[in-house]
Coordinates of C-alpha atoms in Angstrom, one line a residue:
M1 CA -45.6 161.5 -85.2
D2 CA -47.2 159.0 -87.6
E3 CA -46.6 155.3 -87.6
G4 CA -44.3 155.4 -90.6
E5 CA -42.0 158.0 -88.9
I6 CA -42.0 155.9 -85.7
Q7 CA -40.9 152.8 -87.7
R8 CA -38.1 154.8 -89.5
K9 CA -36.7 156.0 -86.2
R10 CA -36.8 152.5 -84.8
R11 CA -34.9 151.2 -87.8
D12 CA -32.3 154.0 -87.5
N13 CA -31.6 153.2 -83.9
E14 CA -31.3 149.5 -84.7
E15 CA -28.8 150.1 -87.5
K16 CA -26.7 152.3 -85.2
A17 CA -26.7 149.6 -82.6
T18 CA -25.7 146.9 -85.2
K19 CA -22.9 149.1 -86.5
E20 CA -21.5 149.4 -83.0
R21 CA -21.9 145.6 -82.5
A22 CA -20.0 145.0 -85.7
R23 CA -17.1 147.1 -84.4
I24 CA -17.0 145.1 -81.2
L25 CA -17.0 141.8 -83.1
G26 CA -14.5 142.9 -85.6
L27 CA -16.8 142.4 -88.6
P28 CA -17.6 144.7 -91.5
Y29 CA -21.1 146.3 -91.2
L30 CA -23.7 146.7 -94.0
D31 CA -26.9 148.7 -93.9
T32 CA -29.2 146.7 -96.3
R33 CA -32.1 149.2 -96.5
D34 CA -31.0 150.5 -99.9
F35 CA -31.0 147.1 -101.6
E36 CA -32.8 144.5 -99.5
Q37 CA -35.8 144.5 -101.8
T38 CA -33.8 144.4 -105.0
I39 CA -30.6 142.3 -104.4
P40 CA -30.6 139.1 -106.5
L41 CA -31.3 136.0 -104.4
L42 CA -28.6 133.2 -104.4
K43 CA -30.5 130.0 -104.0
D44 CA -27.8 127.4 -104.7
I45 CA -25.5 128.0 -101.8
M46 CA -27.5 127.4 -98.6
D47 CA -30.8 125.6 -97.8
V48 CA -33.5 127.9 -96.6
A49 CA -33.8 125.8 -93.4
D50 CA -30.1 126.4 -92.6
M51 CA -30.6 130.1 -93.3
H52 CA -33.3 130.2 -90.7
K53 CA -31.4 128.0 -88.2
D54 CA -28.0 129.9 -88.5
F55 CA -29.4 133.4 -89.1
M56 CA -27.2 133.6 -92.2
I57 CA -27.9 134.7 -95.8
P58 CA -25.6 134.3 -98.9
F59 CA -24.6 137.6 -100.3
E60 CA -22.2 136.9 -103.2
K61 CA -20.9 133.7 -104.7
G62 CA -17.1 133.7 -104.9
D63 CA -14.4 131.6 -106.7
H64 CA -10.7 131.0 -106.3
E65 CA -10.0 134.7 -106.9
T66 CA -12.9 136.5 -105.1
P67 CA -14.2 135.6 -101.6
Y68 CA -17.7 134.2 -100.8
R69 CA -19.7 136.8 -98.9
F70 CA -22.5 136.1 -96.4
F71 CA -24.8 138.3 -94.3
V72 CA -24.8 137.3 -90.6
T73 CA -26.6 138.7 -87.5
S74 CA -25.7 139.0 -83.9
Q75 CA -27.6 135.7 -83.4
T76 CA -25.3 133.8 -85.7
P77 CA -23.1 131.4 -83.7
N78 CA -19.5 132.5 -83.6
S79 CA -18.4 128.9 -83.7
L80 CA -20.1 128.5 -87.1
L81 CA -18.2 131.5 -88.5
E82 CA -14.9 129.9 -87.4
D83 CA -15.8 126.5 -88.9
M84 CA -16.8 128.1 -92.2
R85 CA -13.6 130.1 -92.4
K86 CA -11.5 126.9 -91.9
A87 CA -13.6 124.9 -94.4
Y88 CA -13.2 127.6 -97.1
N89 CA -9.5 128.0 -96.5
D90 CA -8.9 124.2 -96.7
A91 CA -10.7 124.3 -100.1
G92 CA -8.4 127.1 -101.3
E93 CA -11.1 129.8 -101.1
H94 CA -12.0 132.7 -98.9
V95 CA -15.1 133.8 -97.1
V96 CA -16.1 137.2 -95.7
F97 CA -19.0 137.9 -93.2
F98 CA -21.0 141.1 -93.0
L99 CA -23.0 141.9 -90.0
I100 CA -26.5 143.2 -90.7
S101 CA -29.4 144.2 -88.5
N102 CA -32.1 141.7 -87.5
S103 CA -34.7 143.8 -89.4
G104 CA -32.5 143.6 -92.5
Y105 CA -32.2 139.8 -92.1
R106 CA -36.0 139.4 -91.7
A107 CA -36.7 141.6 -94.8
L108 CA -34.3 139.4 -96.9
M109 CA -35.7 136.2 -95.5
L110 CA -39.2 137.2 -96.5
R111 CA -38.0 137.2 -100.1
Y112 CA -36.2 133.8 -99.7
D113 CA -39.1 132.2 -97.8
P114 CA -42.2 134.3 -98.3
P115 CA -45.2 133.4 -96.1
K116 CA -47.6 131.0 -97.6
Q117 CA -50.8 132.7 -98.7
I118 CA -53.7 131.2 -96.8
H119 CA -57.1 131.5 -98.5
Y120 CA -59.9 131.6 -96.0
D121 CA -63.4 130.6 -96.9
D122 CA -65.6 133.5 -97.9
I123 CA -68.2 134.6 -95.3
R124 CA -71.6 133.3 -96.2
I125 CA -75.0 134.7 -95.0
A126 CA -76.9 132.1 -93.0
K127 CA -80.6 131.5 -93.7
E128 CA -83.1 131.4 -90.9
G129 CA -82.4 128.5 -88.6
D130 CA -79.1 127.7 -90.4
S131 CA -76.8 127.2 -87.4
E132 CA -74.2 125.2 -89.4
T133 CA -73.2 128.2 -91.6
I134 CA -72.9 130.4 -88.5
V135 CA -70.6 127.8 -86.8
S136 CA -68.5 127.5 -90.0
V137 CA -68.1 131.3 -90.4
S138 CA -67.3 131.6 -86.7
K139 CA -64.5 129.1 -87.0
T140 CA -63.1 131.0 -90.0
L141 CA -63.1 134.4 -88.1
N142 CA -61.5 132.8 -85.1
S143 CA -58.8 131.2 -87.3
V144 CA -57.7 134.3 -89.2
P145 CA -54.5 135.8 -87.7
S146 CA -55.1 138.7 -85.3
D147 CA -53.4 141.2 -87.5
K148 CA -55.6 140.3 -90.5
V149 CA -59.0 139.6 -89.0
F150 CA -60.3 143.2 -89.1
D151 CA -59.3 143.8 -92.7
F152 CA -60.7 140.3 -93.6
L153 CA -64.1 141.2 -92.0
I154 CA -64.4 144.5 -93.9
D155 CA -63.3 143.0 -97.2
Q156 CA -65.8 140.2 -96.8
A157 CA -68.6 142.7 -96.0
D158 CA -67.7 144.7 -99.1
K159 CA -67.7 141.5 -101.2
L160 CA -71.2 140.7 -99.9
K161 CA -72.3 144.3 -100.7
A162 CA -73.2 144.8 -97.0
S163 CA -74.1 148.3 -95.9
D164 CA -73.4 147.7 -92.2
I165 CA -71.4 145.5 -89.9
H166 CA -72.8 145.1 -86.4
I167 CA -70.5 143.9 -83.5
E168 CA -72.8 143.1 -80.6
N169 CA -72.2 142.0 -77.0
L170 CA -74.6 139.4 -75.8
R171 CA -74.5 137.8 -72.3
D172 CA -72.2 134.9 -73.3
I173 CA -71.1 135.6 -76.9
I174 CA -70.1 138.3 -79.3
R175 CA -72.4 138.3 -82.3
I176 CA -71.5 139.7 -85.7
R177 CA -74.3 140.6 -88.1
M178 CA -74.3 142.2 -91.5
R179 CA -77.0 144.2 -93.2
V180 CA -77.4 143.1 -96.9
D181 CA -80.0 144.6 -99.1
G182 CA -81.5 146.3 -96.1
M183 CA -81.9 143.1 -94.0
L184 CA -79.8 142.2 -90.9
H185 CA -78.4 138.7 -91.1
P186 CA -76.4 136.8 -88.4
V187 CA -72.9 136.0 -89.6
A188 CA -70.8 134.6 -86.8
E189 CA -70.2 134.4 -83.0
I190 CA -66.7 135.1 -81.9
S191 CA -64.6 134.8 -78.8
R192 CA -64.0 137.7 -76.3
D193 CA -60.3 137.7 -77.3
R194 CA -61.2 138.1 -81.0
Y195 CA -63.6 140.8 -80.1
R196 CA -60.9 142.7 -78.2
V197 CA -58.7 142.5 -81.3
L198 CA -61.4 143.9 -83.6
M199 CA -62.2 146.7 -81.2
G200 CA -58.6 147.6 -80.7
E201 CA -58.1 147.9 -84.4
L202 CA -61.3 149.8 -84.8
S203 CA -60.3 152.3 -82.1
A204 CA -56.9 152.9 -83.7
R205 CA -58.2 153.5 -87.2
A206 CA -61.4 155.4 -86.4
D207 CA -59.8 157.5 -83.6
I208 CA -62.2 156.4 -80.8
S209 CA -61.7 154.9 -77.4
S210 CA -62.5 151.2 -76.8
A211 CA -63.1 152.0 -73.1
A212 CA -65.4 154.9 -73.4
K213 CA -68.5 155.1 -71.2
K214 CA -70.5 157.2 -73.6
P215 CA -71.5 156.9 -77.3
Q216 CA -68.9 157.8 -79.9
S217 CA -68.7 158.5 -83.6
G218 CA -65.7 158.0 -85.8
H219 CA -64.7 157.7 -89.4
M220 CA -62.1 155.7 -91.4
Q221 CA -61.3 154.8 -95.0
K222 CA -60.0 151.6 -96.5
D223 CA -58.8 150.8 -100.0
I224 CA -60.3 147.5 -101.3
Y225 CA -58.4 145.6 -103.9
R226 CA -60.2 142.9 -105.8
D227 CA -59.9 141.3 -109.2
G228 CA -57.2 143.7 -110.4
T229 CA -59.2 146.8 -109.5
S230 CA -59.6 148.9 -106.3
H231 CA -62.1 151.2 -104.7
L232 CA -62.2 153.4 -101.7
L233 CA -64.5 152.4 -98.8
N234 CA -65.7 155.2 -96.5
I235 CA -66.6 153.7 -93.1
R236 CA -68.7 155.6 -90.6
V237 CA -68.3 154.2 -87.1
E238 CA -70.8 154.4 -84.2
T239 CA -70.1 152.8 -80.8
V240 CA -72.3 152.6 -77.6
P241 CA -71.7 151.1 -74.2
T242 CA -74.2 148.3 -73.4
M243 CA -74.9 146.0 -70.4
Y244 CA -72.2 143.5 -71.5
G245 CA -69.7 145.7 -73.4
Q246 CA -69.2 148.2 -76.1
D247 CA -71.2 147.6 -79.3
A248 CA -70.1 148.9 -82.6
V249 CA -71.8 149.6 -86.0
M250 CA -69.7 150.2 -89.1
R251 CA -71.6 151.8 -92.0
L252 CA -69.9 151.1 -95.3
F253 CA -70.1 153.6 -98.1
N254 CA -68.6 152.3 -101.4
F255 CA -67.2 155.5 -102.8
D256 CA -67.4 155.4 -106.6
E257 CA -68.0 158.9 -108.0
S258 CA -69.1 157.5 -111.4
L259 CA -72.0 155.7 -109.7
L260 CA -73.4 159.0 -108.2
N261 CA -75.5 159.5 -111.3
L262 CA -79.3 160.2 -111.5
D263 CA -79.6 157.9 -114.4
L264 CA -78.3 155.0 -112.3
L265 CA -80.8 155.3 -109.5
G266 CA -83.5 153.2 -111.2
L267 CA -86.0 156.1 -111.3
S268 CA -88.8 156.2 -113.8
P269 CA -88.5 158.7 -116.6
E270 CA -91.3 160.8 -115.0
E271 CA -89.5 160.8 -111.6
L272 CA -86.2 161.8 -113.2
A273 CA -87.9 164.5 -115.3
T274 CA -89.5 166.0 -112.1
I275 CA -86.1 166.2 -110.3
Q276 CA -84.4 167.7 -113.3
E277 CA -87.1 170.3 -113.8
I278 CA -86.8 171.4 -110.1
I279 CA -83.0 171.6 -110.0
S280 CA -82.9 173.5 -113.3
H281 CA -84.1 176.6 -111.5
P282 CA -81.6 178.8 -109.7
R283 CA -83.5 178.9 -106.4
G284 CA -85.9 177.0 -104.2
L285 CA -85.8 174.2 -101.6
A286 CA -85.9 170.5 -102.3
L287 CA -86.2 168.1 -99.4
M288 CA -85.4 164.4 -99.3
V289 CA -87.2 162.5 -96.5
G290 CA -87.0 159.0 -95.2
P291 CA -85.5 156.9 -92.4
T292 CA -81.8 156.0 -92.0
G293 CA -80.7 153.6 -94.7
S294 CA -83.3 154.6 -97.3
G295 CA -80.7 155.9 -99.8
K296 CA -81.4 159.6 -99.2
S297 CA -77.6 160.5 -99.2
T298 CA -77.0 158.7 -102.5
T299 CA -79.9 160.5 -104.2
L300 CA -78.8 163.9 -102.8
Y301 CA -75.2 163.3 -103.9
S302 CA -76.3 162.2 -107.3
I303 CA -78.3 165.5 -107.7
L304 CA -75.2 167.4 -106.6
N305 CA -73.1 165.5 -109.2
A306 CA -75.6 166.5 -111.9
L307 CA -75.3 170.1 -110.8
N308 CA -71.5 170.0 -110.5
T309 CA -70.3 172.2 -113.4
T310 CA -67.5 174.8 -113.5
E311 CA -70.2 177.5 -113.7
R312 CA -71.7 176.7 -110.3
K313 CA -70.4 177.2 -106.8
I314 CA -71.6 174.3 -104.7
I315 CA -71.1 174.0 -100.9
T316 CA -72.3 171.3 -98.6
L317 CA -72.7 171.2 -94.8
E318 CA -72.5 167.6 -93.6
D319 CA -72.3 165.6 -90.3
P320 CA -70.3 163.6 -91.3
I321 CA -69.1 163.9 -94.9
E322 CA -69.9 160.5 -96.4
Y323 CA -68.6 161.0 -100.0
G324 CA -65.9 163.4 -101.2
I325 CA -66.7 164.9 -104.6
R326 CA -64.2 166.8 -106.7
G327 CA -65.2 170.4 -107.5
I328 CA -67.6 170.7 -104.5
T329 CA -66.7 172.5 -101.3
Q330 CA -67.7 170.2 -98.4
I331 CA -67.7 171.4 -94.9
P332 CA -68.0 169.1 -91.8
I333 CA -70.4 170.2 -89.1
H334 CA -69.5 168.7 -85.8
T335 CA -72.8 168.8 -84.0
N336 CA -71.6 166.7 -81.2
D337 CA -69.1 169.4 -80.3
G338 CA -71.6 172.3 -80.4
G339 CA -71.6 173.0 -84.2
S340 CA -75.0 173.7 -85.9
F341 CA -76.2 173.5 -89.4
A342 CA -78.0 176.9 -89.1
E343 CA -74.8 178.7 -88.0
G344 CA -72.8 177.0 -90.7
L345 CA -75.4 177.8 -93.4
R346 CA -75.4 181.5 -92.4
S347 CA -71.6 181.5 -92.8
V348 CA -71.4 179.9 -96.2
L349 CA -74.1 182.1 -97.7
R350 CA -71.5 184.9 -97.5
L351 CA -69.4 182.9 -99.9
D352 CA -72.1 183.4 -102.6
P353 CA -72.8 179.8 -103.5
D354 CA -75.2 178.8 -106.2
V355 CA -76.2 175.5 -104.6
V356 CA -76.1 174.6 -100.9
M357 CA -76.7 171.1 -99.5
V358 CA -77.6 171.0 -95.8
G359 CA -77.0 167.5 -94.4
E360 CA -80.2 167.5 -92.3
I361 CA -82.8 170.0 -91.1
R362 CA -83.2 169.1 -87.4
D363 CA -84.6 172.3 -85.9
A364 CA -86.6 175.4 -86.6
D365 CA -83.5 177.7 -86.8
T366 CA -82.0 175.5 -89.6
A367 CA -85.4 175.2 -91.4
R368 CA -85.9 179.0 -91.4
T369 CA -82.3 179.7 -92.5
A370 CA -82.6 177.1 -95.3
I371 CA -85.9 178.6 -96.5
Q372 CA -84.5 182.1 -96.3
A373 CA -81.5 181.1 -98.4
S374 CA -83.8 179.4 -101.0
I375 CA -85.8 182.7 -101.5
T376 CA -82.7 184.8 -101.9
G377 CA -81.3 183.2 -105.0
H378 CA -79.9 179.9 -103.9
L379 CA -80.9 176.3 -104.7
V380 CA -81.0 174.5 -101.4
L381 CA -81.1 170.7 -101.0
S382 CA -81.5 168.9 -97.6
S383 CA -82.9 165.9 -95.9
F384 CA -85.6 165.6 -93.3
H385 CA -86.8 162.8 -91.1
A386 CA -90.4 161.9 -91.8
N387 CA -92.3 158.8 -93.0
S388 CA -93.8 160.5 -96.1
T389 CA -93.8 163.7 -98.1
A390 CA -97.1 164.9 -96.6
A391 CA -95.9 164.1 -93.1
A392 CA -92.7 166.1 -93.8
F393 CA -94.7 169.1 -95.1
A394 CA -96.9 169.1 -92.1
R395 CA -93.9 168.8 -89.8
M396 CA -92.2 171.7 -91.6
I397 CA -95.2 173.9 -91.0
D398 CA -95.0 172.9 -87.3
L399 CA -91.4 174.0 -87.3
I400 CA -91.6 177.3 -89.1
G401 CA -95.3 178.2 -88.8
T402 CA -97.5 179.5 -91.7
N403 CA -95.8 182.2 -93.6
P404 CA -96.8 183.6 -97.1
I405 CA -93.1 184.5 -97.8
F406 CA -92.1 180.9 -97.4
A407 CA -94.9 179.4 -99.5
S408 CA -93.1 179.6 -102.9
S409 CA -89.7 178.5 -101.6
I410 CA -90.4 174.8 -100.9
R411 CA -90.7 173.3 -104.4
L412 CA -90.3 169.5 -104.1
L413 CA -90.4 166.9 -101.4
M414 CA -89.2 163.4 -102.1
A415 CA -89.8 160.4 -99.8
Q416 CA -87.7 157.3 -100.6
R417 CA -87.4 153.7 -99.6
L418 CA -85.2 150.8 -100.9
V419 CA -86.9 147.5 -101.5
R420 CA -85.1 144.2 -102.4
K421 CA -85.4 143.1 -106.0
L422 CA -86.5 139.6 -106.9
S423 CA -83.9 137.5 -108.6
D424 CA -84.5 135.8 -111.9
S425 CA -85.5 132.6 -110.2
K426 CA -88.7 134.2 -109.0
E427 CA -92.0 132.1 -109.1
A428 CA -95.3 133.5 -110.4
Y429 CA -98.6 133.0 -108.6
R430 CA -102.2 134.3 -108.7
P431 CA -103.1 136.4 -105.6
D432 CA -106.0 135.3 -103.4
A433 CA -109.2 137.3 -102.8
A434 CA -107.8 139.1 -99.8
T435 CA -104.7 140.2 -101.6
M436 CA -106.7 141.4 -104.6
N437 CA -108.9 143.5 -102.3
Y438 CA -105.7 145.1 -100.8
I439 CA -104.3 145.8 -104.2
Q440 CA -107.6 147.3 -105.5
S441 CA -107.9 149.5 -102.4
V442 CA -104.3 150.9 -102.7
L443 CA -104.6 151.6 -106.4
Y444 CA -108.2 152.9 -106.2
G445 CA -108.7 155.8 -108.6
L446 CA -105.7 155.0 -110.8
D447 CA -106.1 153.9 -114.4
I448 CA -104.6 150.4 -113.9
D449 CA -105.9 147.2 -115.5
L450 CA -106.3 144.7 -112.6
S451 CA -108.1 142.0 -114.6
N452 CA -105.1 139.6 -114.9
V453 CA -102.9 140.2 -111.9
V454 CA -99.8 138.0 -111.4
L455 CA -97.4 138.3 -108.4
Y456 CA -94.2 136.6 -107.7
N457 CA -92.5 134.8 -104.8
P458 CA -88.8 134.7 -104.1
V459 CA -87.0 131.4 -104.9
P460 CA -83.6 130.9 -103.1
T461 CA -80.6 129.9 -105.2
D462 CA -76.9 129.7 -104.6
A463 CA -76.4 133.0 -106.3
A464 CA -79.3 134.6 -104.4
P465 CA -79.8 132.7 -101.1
F466 CA -83.0 134.6 -100.2
G467 CA -84.4 134.9 -103.7
Y468 CA -83.6 138.6 -103.9
K469 CA -80.6 140.3 -105.5
G470 CA -79.9 144.0 -105.1
R471 CA -82.4 146.8 -104.3
T472 CA -84.5 149.3 -106.2
V473 CA -85.8 152.7 -105.3
L474 CA -89.4 153.6 -104.4
M475 CA -89.9 157.3 -104.6
E476 CA -92.8 159.5 -103.7
Q477 CA -92.7 163.0 -105.1
L478 CA -94.8 165.8 -103.8
I479 CA -94.6 168.8 -106.1
V480 CA -95.6 171.9 -104.2
S481 CA -98.6 173.2 -106.2
E482 CA -100.8 176.3 -105.5
D483 CA -103.1 174.1 -103.5
I484 CA -100.3 172.8 -101.3
Q485 CA -98.8 176.3 -100.9
A486 CA -102.2 177.3 -99.4
Y487 CA -101.3 175.3 -96.3
L488 CA -98.0 177.2 -95.8
R489 CA -99.7 180.5 -96.4
G490 CA -102.3 179.8 -93.8
D491 CA -105.2 179.9 -96.2
I492 CA -106.2 176.4 -95.0
K493 CA -106.5 176.1 -91.3
D494 CA -106.9 172.3 -91.0
I495 CA -103.3 171.3 -91.4
N496 CA -102.8 167.6 -91.1
T497 CA -100.9 164.9 -93.0
N498 CA -104.0 163.2 -94.5
A499 CA -105.4 166.4 -95.9
I500 CA -102.1 167.4 -97.4
E501 CA -101.7 163.9 -98.9
M502 CA -105.2 163.9 -100.4
S503 CA -104.5 167.3 -102.0
A504 CA -101.2 166.0 -103.5
R505 CA -102.9 162.8 -104.8
A506 CA -105.6 164.9 -106.5
H507 CA -102.7 166.5 -108.4
G508 CA -101.3 163.1 -109.5
M509 CA -98.9 162.2 -106.7
L510 CA -98.4 158.4 -106.2
T511 CA -97.7 157.4 -102.6
L512 CA -94.9 155.1 -101.6
E513 CA -97.4 152.3 -101.0
Q514 CA -98.8 152.7 -104.5
K515 CA -95.3 152.8 -106.0
G516 CA -94.5 149.6 -104.0
V517 CA -97.6 147.7 -105.2
L518 CA -97.0 148.8 -108.8
A519 CA -93.4 147.5 -108.5
A520 CA -94.8 144.2 -107.2
L521 CA -97.2 144.0 -110.1
R522 CA -94.3 144.5 -112.5
G523 CA -92.5 141.5 -110.9
E524 CA -89.7 143.6 -109.4
T525 CA -90.4 142.9 -105.8
T526 CA -93.0 141.3 -103.5
L527 CA -95.9 142.6 -101.5
D528 CA -94.2 141.3 -98.3
E529 CA -91.1 143.3 -99.1
V530 CA -93.2 146.4 -99.7
S531 CA -95.0 145.9 -96.4
R532 CA -91.8 145.4 -94.5
V533 CA -90.1 148.6 -95.9
I534 CA -93.1 151.1 -95.9

């Protein structure tokens, strides 16, 4: 039974009890549910303070011919009813009282005396060493009513464009941090009581236990309303028991299908053309590699969105499903409960899909099944954990071995990172000799003019407290050429990451580090940010 059904049954029982109470008191009974939100409010008969004090609400204003009518409850003093009957009779008028339920009374009083809207200060991200901001935000979180603090926290995280909320048990405090533009920032320290409120709400909404002794995964959704518009927030929840209590991480996915667009990823025309050329073919395997939080899912979903036409059957296997896209069959794979991507993939291939997306290749069975699907007339997309495209290719060979049949199936590997973009307040500077040596070594062999290099430092402002605003994609694309296929066929025995990378660079591949340095030279980011991310 859902919460709404429980509330309806409670109200039904309350109305039955009120009706019986009215019979005992000799008063007419009214069920206000049909009109308690629409009945006109009479504000010139009683003061709101008296309505609260006497549990009484004016219903209809009478005159010498029709009686005055009031709503009363079982808490209204009987002596008051007698005094009012006498007073109205002495004035030549009549009064009638209708008994209503306490729930009906509260609903009507919310219209007469609505709660004052309290506007809490927005959460701000503290700079390093800024304890005053943390104290201020902590006071705000501890002052928000218990029934609102969870929604307030999520709404504020969404407003800050945070990707994660971390609730962490330390020895003497509960710390809340948020990841904004890929960086974790301390936000607040809250009391144990407030922590229990947050975890209780999280448990109820994400269907997890707040007392579990093992790691858990959950999922919830929340509609965010702001500035007259709304969007759906998908929230992936992970909890783990620690020395001092249960920690939780909420990963926020702002679901907006219109933003899942290859043109909006910030890729260069060459990078975009490479992806479009590969996915224009009806078969083959394209792999997206990178660590958690590097934007792999967004890129894969954007590719799926580009392929999503009425002529194609598209099926995804995901653990968990992060975005729901109309027109695509999305299947959850519960790996924690014994499900496997390989088994799911073998099943869906019987449905004759044109495109299959496998959430992640984690083992040799899944890798072989995905490759087998890609050489039998399916376009297969997947993700893979590795630091670079060359490392991913070498690891794939470790998983499946050298096999000439597989050589032509893997067509493109993409490694991706997200780096913070400099805000407009950035400050130019000339690099020193050591920095220039580094730039020259990274870009060696490329036709790049390094005679007049200018780099930029972040400059904090109120709009961009750390001097950065938003993130941009760095993407390394390894197109599987004949030379690269030779490794998979077994023609080249020395299979290692460096050899594969050198072969790919000889065919024009730019590495993530090169892409990062070039972005810094364009003034989009900093060398420190590139170093941090890669």
